[in-house]
């Protein structure tokens, strides 16, 4: 069954998702590219042979020739558009975060639960990254013994114009919140956060320490203005050894008594395979109605947003803040 898609948002993420479906995922067609900028929607549509363009996201979701929806619009629009897709009984892949606030995430959980079926997948694509998958497999197969710590570095070149200090925690760090839950298979019980002072007015790094309900420790550095390159690192430390994430580097240059390799400017190349596998899993979900066991659900989206809210509170207060994650509704228990 060919899935006819609406892509909502034609910015850096929407354009890349449209490209992935158009180039790499047979079994899908792009019915409409929607963006507040008609010109931006047209550019993406022309580059992907999408049938139509629009500036009205709710109309796109309601179209009879749209079977599934991908939301890559600004974070603050995610909840309303995800709720509209649920109301239309259409599978939806919502870019992270599911919503910046837990109240909106809870509205989505309530609406999806009321349908009695899973419709929402959240765009925490690192679960599909081969490096994180291998890290999790090594732990699950017992090679590391008991997991003790997970150290994470998440560095961007620079923040986009609209990026606020809190977004280091609410927009970027949810990748690590979700990846750590995925790899460790557990939940968090507390978070603390500190940040160094920059000499300029750019968004400074944030360093967080989280404790899990199984008494493990997760450290996360998010530096959205690292300047030198897009650089995501991770190390899982167990009682018998550790696993570090490999980064796909295709070549090293050896000239003049030195060797060098280059960094990506952003996440699209580093996580290209993760996005492809994530989007392929969503396509299968839309075709069969059965969600991927790896992919993030709306519940995972709620939990990451809840952790982010506590992280913002911890940074503001300078205190360690408890995290209480309730049991998920039956719809979200694998
Ligand atoms: C961005 O929204 C992403 O999702 C990227 O994967 C992440 O590295 C970046 O920090 C976020 O701002």
Coordinates of C-alpha atoms and ligand atoms in Angstrom, one line a residue:
X1 CA 0.0 0.0 0.0
X2 CA 1.4 3.4 -1.0
X3 CA 1.2 5.9 1.8
X4 CA 0.3 9.5 0.7
X5 CA 2.1 12.0 2.9
X6 CA 1.6 15.6 4.0
X7 CA 4.8 17.2 5.2
X8 CA 4.1 20.1 7.5
X9 CA 7.0 22.4 7.7
X10 CA 9.5 23.0 4.9
X11 CA 12.5 24.2 6.9
X12 CA 15.7 22.2 7.5
X13 CA 14.0 19.2 9.0
X14 CA 10.9 19.1 6.8
X15 CA 13.0 19.5 3.6
X16 CA 15.2 16.6 4.7
X17 CA 12.3 14.3 5.6
X18 CA 10.7 15.1 2.3
X19 CA 14.0 14.2 0.5
X20 CA 14.3 10.9 2.5
X21 CA 10.7 9.8 1.5
X22 CA 11.1 10.9 -2.1
X23 CA 14.6 9.4 -2.6
X24 CA 14.9 6.5 -0.2
X25 CA 11.4 5.2 0.7
X26 CA 9.4 3.6 -2.1
X27 CA 5.9 2.9 -0.9
X28 CA 5.3 6.6 -0.1
X29 CA 4.3 9.6 -2.2
X30 CA 4.3 13.2 -1.2
X31 CA 0.9 14.7 -1.7
X32 CA 1.5 18.1 -0.2
X33 CA 4.3 20.2 1.3
X34 CA 3.0 22.8 3.7
X35 CA 4.7 25.8 5.1
X36 CA 3.9 29.3 6.2
X37 CA 6.1 30.4 3.4
X38 CA 4.6 29.4 0.0
X39 CA 8.0 30.0 -1.6
X40 CA 9.7 27.6 0.8
X41 CA 7.0 25.0 0.3
X42 CA 7.4 25.3 -3.5
X43 CA 11.1 24.9 -3.3
X44 CA 10.8 21.6 -1.4
X45 CA 7.9 20.4 -3.6
X46 CA 10.0 21.1 -6.7
X47 CA 12.9 19.2 -5.3
X48 CA 10.9 16.2 -4.4
X49 CA 8.1 16.0 -7.1
X50 CA 5.5 16.6 -4.4
X51 CA 2.0 17.0 -6.0
X52 CA 0.9 20.1 -4.2
X53 CA 1.8 22.9 -1.8
X54 CA -0.2 24.7 0.9
X55 CA 0.1 27.2 3.7
X56 CA -2.8 25.7 5.7
X57 CA -1.6 22.8 7.8
X58 CA -5.0 21.8 9.2
X59 CA -6.5 21.6 5.7
X60 CA -3.5 19.4 4.6
X61 CA -4.1 17.0 7.5
X62 CA -7.8 16.8 6.5
X63 CA -7.2 16.1 2.8
X64 CA -8.8 12.9 1.5
X65 CA -5.6 12.2 -0.5
X66 CA -3.4 12.3 2.6
X67 CA -3.0 9.0 4.5
X68 CA -0.3 10.1 7.0
X69 CA 1.3 13.2 8.3
X70 CA 4.9 14.3 9.2
X71 CA 5.1 17.4 11.4
X72 CA 8.4 19.4 11.2
X73 CA 7.0 22.8 11.9
X74 CA 8.1 25.0 14.9
X75 CA 7.9 23.2 18.3
X76 CA 5.0 25.4 19.5
X77 CA 2.7 24.0 16.7
X78 CA 3.4 20.3 17.3
X79 CA 0.6 19.7 19.8
X80 CA -2.3 21.3 17.8
X81 CA -1.2 19.5 14.6
X82 CA -0.7 16.2 16.2
X83 CA -4.1 16.4 17.8
X84 CA -5.6 17.2 14.4
X85 CA -4.0 14.1 12.9
X86 CA -5.3 12.0 15.7
X87 CA -8.8 13.5 15.2
X88 CA -8.5 12.5 11.5
X89 CA -7.3 9.0 12.5
X90 CA -4.1 9.5 10.5
X91 CA -0.7 8.2 11.6
X92 CA 1.6 11.1 12.5
X93 CA 5.4 11.3 12.8
X94 CA 6.0 14.4 15.0
X95 CA 9.5 15.8 15.1
X96 CA 10.8 16.2 18.7
X97 CA 9.8 17.6 21.0
X98 CA 6.2 16.3 20.9
X99 CA 5.4 19.6 22.6
X100 CA 7.5 22.0 24.7
X101 CA 5.1 21.6 27.7
X102 CA 3.8 18.5 29.5
X103 CA 0.2 19.8 29.5
X104 CA 0.1 19.6 25.7
X105 CA 1.8 16.2 25.8
X106 CA -0.9 15.0 28.2
X107 CA -3.6 16.3 25.8
X108 CA -2.1 14.2 23.1
X109 CA -1.8 11.1 25.3
X110 CA -5.5 11.5 26.2
X111 CA -6.6 11.9 22.6
X112 CA -4.6 9.0 21.4
X113 CA -5.7 6.7 24.3
X114 CA -9.3 7.6 23.6
X115 CA -9.0 6.2 20.0
X116 CA -7.8 2.9 21.4
X117 CA -5.0 2.7 18.8
X118 CA -1.5 4.0 18.4
X119 CA -1.2 6.8 15.8
X120 CA 1.7 8.9 17.0
X121 CA 5.4 8.3 16.5
X122 CA 7.9 10.9 17.9
X123 CA 11.1 11.9 16.0
X124 CA 13.7 10.7 18.5
X125 CA 15.6 9.1 15.6
X126 CA 18.8 8.2 17.6
X127 CA 17.0 5.0 18.6
X128 CA 17.5 3.9 15.0
X129 CA 21.2 5.1 14.8
X130 CA 23.4 2.0 14.2
X131 CA 25.9 3.3 16.9
X132 CA 23.3 3.6 19.6
X133 CA 21.7 0.3 18.5
X134 CA 25.0 -1.4 18.9
X135 CA 25.6 0.2 22.3
X136 CA 22.2 -1.1 23.5
X137 CA 22.8 -4.5 22.0
X138 CA 26.2 -4.9 23.8
X139 CA 24.5 -4.0 27.1
X140 CA 21.5 -6.2 26.6
X141 CA 23.7 -9.2 25.6
X142 CA 25.6 -8.8 28.9
X143 CA 29.0 -7.8 27.6
X144 CA 29.3 -4.8 29.9
X145 CA 27.8 -6.3 33.1
X146 CA 25.6 -3.8 35.0
X147 CA 25.4 -0.4 33.4
X148 CA 26.8 2.3 35.8
X149 CA 27.0 5.5 33.8
X150 CA 26.3 7.0 30.4
X151 CA 28.2 10.1 29.4
X152 CA 26.8 12.3 26.5
X153 CA 28.1 15.2 24.6
X154 CA 25.8 17.1 22.2
X155 CA 27.5 19.9 20.3
X156 CA 26.1 22.1 17.5
X157 CA 28.0 24.6 15.6
X158 CA 25.8 27.5 16.5
X159 CA 22.2 28.3 17.5
X160 CA 19.6 29.5 15.0
X161 CA 18.3 33.0 15.6
X162 CA 15.2 32.0 17.5
X163 CA 17.0 29.7 19.9
X164 CA 16.7 30.5 23.6
X165 CA 18.9 29.4 26.5
X166 CA 16.2 27.1 27.8
X167 CA 16.0 25.4 24.4
X168 CA 19.4 23.7 25.1
X169 CA 17.4 21.7 27.6
X170 CA 13.9 21.7 25.9
X171 CA 14.9 21.2 22.3
X172 CA 18.3 19.6 22.1
X173 CA 18.8 17.6 25.3
X174 CA 15.5 15.6 24.8
X175 CA 17.6 13.5 22.3
X176 CA 19.8 12.4 25.1
X177 CA 17.0 12.0 27.6
X178 CA 15.3 9.6 25.2
X179 CA 18.5 7.9 24.0
X180 CA 19.5 7.2 27.6
X181 CA 16.1 5.8 28.4
X182 CA 16.2 3.6 25.3
X183 CA 19.7 2.3 25.9
X184 CA 19.4 1.8 29.7
X185 CA 15.8 0.6 29.5
X186 CA 14.8 2.6 32.6
X187 CA 13.7 6.0 33.8
X188 CA 15.1 8.9 35.7
X189 CA 14.4 10.0 39.3
X190 CA 16.4 13.3 39.5
X191 CA 18.2 16.0 37.5
X192 CA 20.6 18.8 38.3
X193 CA 22.0 21.4 35.8
X194 CA 24.7 24.0 35.7
X195 CA 26.3 26.1 33.0
X196 CA 29.6 28.0 32.5
X197 CA 29.6 31.7 31.7
X198 CA 30.6 32.7 28.1
X199 CA 32.5 35.9 27.3
X200 CA 29.8 36.7 24.7
X201 CA 26.0 36.7 24.8
X202 CA 25.7 33.3 22.9
X203 CA 23.7 30.5 24.5
X204 CA 26.1 28.9 26.9
X205 CA 26.6 25.1 27.3
X206 CA 24.5 23.3 29.9
X207 CA 25.8 20.3 31.9
X208 CA 23.2 18.0 33.5
X209 CA 23.5 15.1 35.9
X210 CA 20.6 12.7 36.1
X211 CA 20.1 9.7 38.4
X212 CA 18.0 6.7 37.2
X213 CA 15.5 4.8 39.2
X214 CA 18.1 1.9 39.1
X215 CA 20.8 4.1 40.7
X216 CA 22.8 4.7 37.6
X217 CA 24.2 8.1 36.6
X218 CA 23.8 9.9 33.2
X219 CA 25.7 13.1 32.4
X220 CA 24.7 15.3 29.5
X221 CA 26.6 18.2 28.0
X222 CA 24.7 20.3 25.5
X223 CA 26.7 23.0 23.8
X224 CA 24.7 24.7 21.0
X225 CA 27.5 27.1 20.2
X226 CA 30.5 24.7 20.0
X227 CA 31.7 26.5 16.8
X228 CA 34.0 23.7 15.6
X229 CA 31.4 21.3 14.2
X230 CA 28.4 19.1 14.9
X231 CA 29.7 16.6 17.4
X232 CA 27.6 14.0 19.3
X233 CA 29.5 11.6 21.5
X234 CA 28.4 9.0 24.0
X235 CA 29.9 6.4 26.3
X236 CA 28.1 3.7 28.2
X237 CA 30.1 2.5 31.2
X238 CA 29.4 -0.9 32.8
X239 CA 31.1 -2.9 35.5
X240 CA 33.0 -5.0 32.9
X241 CA 33.8 -2.4 30.2
X242 CA 32.4 0.4 28.1
X243 CA 31.0 1.2 24.7
X244 CA 31.6 4.5 22.9
X245 CA 29.5 5.7 19.9
X246 CA 31.3 5.5 16.6
X247 CA 30.8 8.5 14.3
X248 CA 30.6 7.9 10.5
X249 CA 33.8 9.6 9.2
X250 CA 34.4 8.6 5.5
X251 CA 38.0 9.8 5.2
X252 CA 41.0 11.2 7.0
X253 CA 43.5 13.5 5.3
X254 CA 47.3 13.0 5.9
X255 CA 49.4 16.0 4.8
X256 CA 52.4 17.8 6.1
X257 CA 53.1 15.7 9.2
X258 CA 49.5 16.0 10.2
X259 CA 46.2 14.1 9.9
X260 CA 42.7 15.6 9.9
X261 CA 39.1 14.7 9.6
X262 CA 36.1 17.1 9.1
X263 CA 33.0 17.6 11.2
X264 CA 29.5 18.0 9.8
X265 CA 27.9 21.4 9.9
X266 CA 24.7 19.9 11.4
X267 CA 23.0 16.6 12.3
X268 CA 21.6 15.6 8.9
X269 CA 24.7 13.7 7.8
X270 CA 25.7 12.3 11.1
X271 CA 22.3 10.8 11.6
X272 CA 21.3 10.2 8.0
X273 CA 20.9 6.4 8.4
X274 CA 18.9 7.0 11.7
X275 CA 16.5 9.3 9.9
X276 CA 16.1 6.9 7.0
X277 CA 15.4 3.9 9.3
X278 CA 13.1 6.0 11.5
X279 CA 11.1 7.2 8.5
X280 CA 11.0 3.6 7.1
X281 CA 9.6 2.4 10.4
X282 CA 7.0 5.1 10.3
X283 CA 6.0 4.1 6.8
X284 CA 5.5 0.5 8.0
X285 CA 3.5 1.8 10.9
X286 CA 1.2 3.7 8.6
X287 CA 0.9 0.7 6.2
X288 CA 0.2 -1.9 8.9
X289 CA -1.1 0.0 11.9
X290 CA 1.5 -1.7 14.1
X291 CA 4.0 0.7 15.7
X292 CA 7.7 -0.1 15.6
X293 CA 8.9 -1.5 18.9
X294 CA 12.0 0.7 18.7
X295 CA 10.4 4.0 17.8
X296 CA 9.4 6.7 20.4
X297 CA 5.7 6.9 21.2
X298 CA 3.7 9.8 22.4
X299 CA 4.4 8.5 25.9
X300 CA 8.2 8.7 25.3
X301 CA 7.5 12.3 24.0
X302 CA 5.7 13.2 27.2
X303 CA 8.5 11.7 29.4
X304 CA 11.3 13.6 27.6
X305 CA 9.3 16.9 27.9
X306 CA 8.7 16.2 31.6
X307 CA 12.4 15.6 32.1
X308 CA 13.2 18.8 30.2
X309 CA 10.8 20.8 32.3
X310 CA 12.6 19.5 35.5
X311 CA 15.9 20.3 33.9
X312 CA 14.9 23.9 33.3
X313 CA 13.7 24.1 36.9
X314 CA 17.0 22.6 38.1
X315 CA 19.1 25.1 36.2
X316 CA 17.0 28.0 37.5
X317 CA 17.1 26.9 41.1
X318 CA 20.6 25.4 41.3
X319 CA 19.1 22.5 43.1
X320 CA 18.7 18.8 42.3
X321 CA 15.1 18.4 41.2
X322 CA 13.2 15.1 41.6
X323 CA 11.6 13.5 38.6
X324 CA 8.5 11.4 39.0
X325 CA 7.5 9.4 35.9
X326 CA 4.1 7.7 36.3
X327 CA 3.4 4.3 34.8
X328 CA 2.3 4.5 31.1
X329 CA -1.3 3.8 30.1
X330 CA -1.8 0.2 28.7
X331 CA -1.7 1.6 25.1
X332 CA 2.0 2.3 25.5
X333 CA 3.2 -0.8 27.2
X334 CA 5.1 -3.0 24.7
Ligands
LIG1 C1 17.8 19.8 16.4 O1 16.4 20.2 16.5 C2 17.9 18.4 16.3 O2 16.9 17.6 16.4 C3 19.2 17.9 16.2 O3 19.2 16.5 16.0 C4 20.0 18.3 17.4 O4 21.3 17.9 17.3 C5 19.9 19.8 17.6 O5 20.6 20.1 18.8 C6 18.5 20.2 17.7 O6 18.4 21.6 17.9

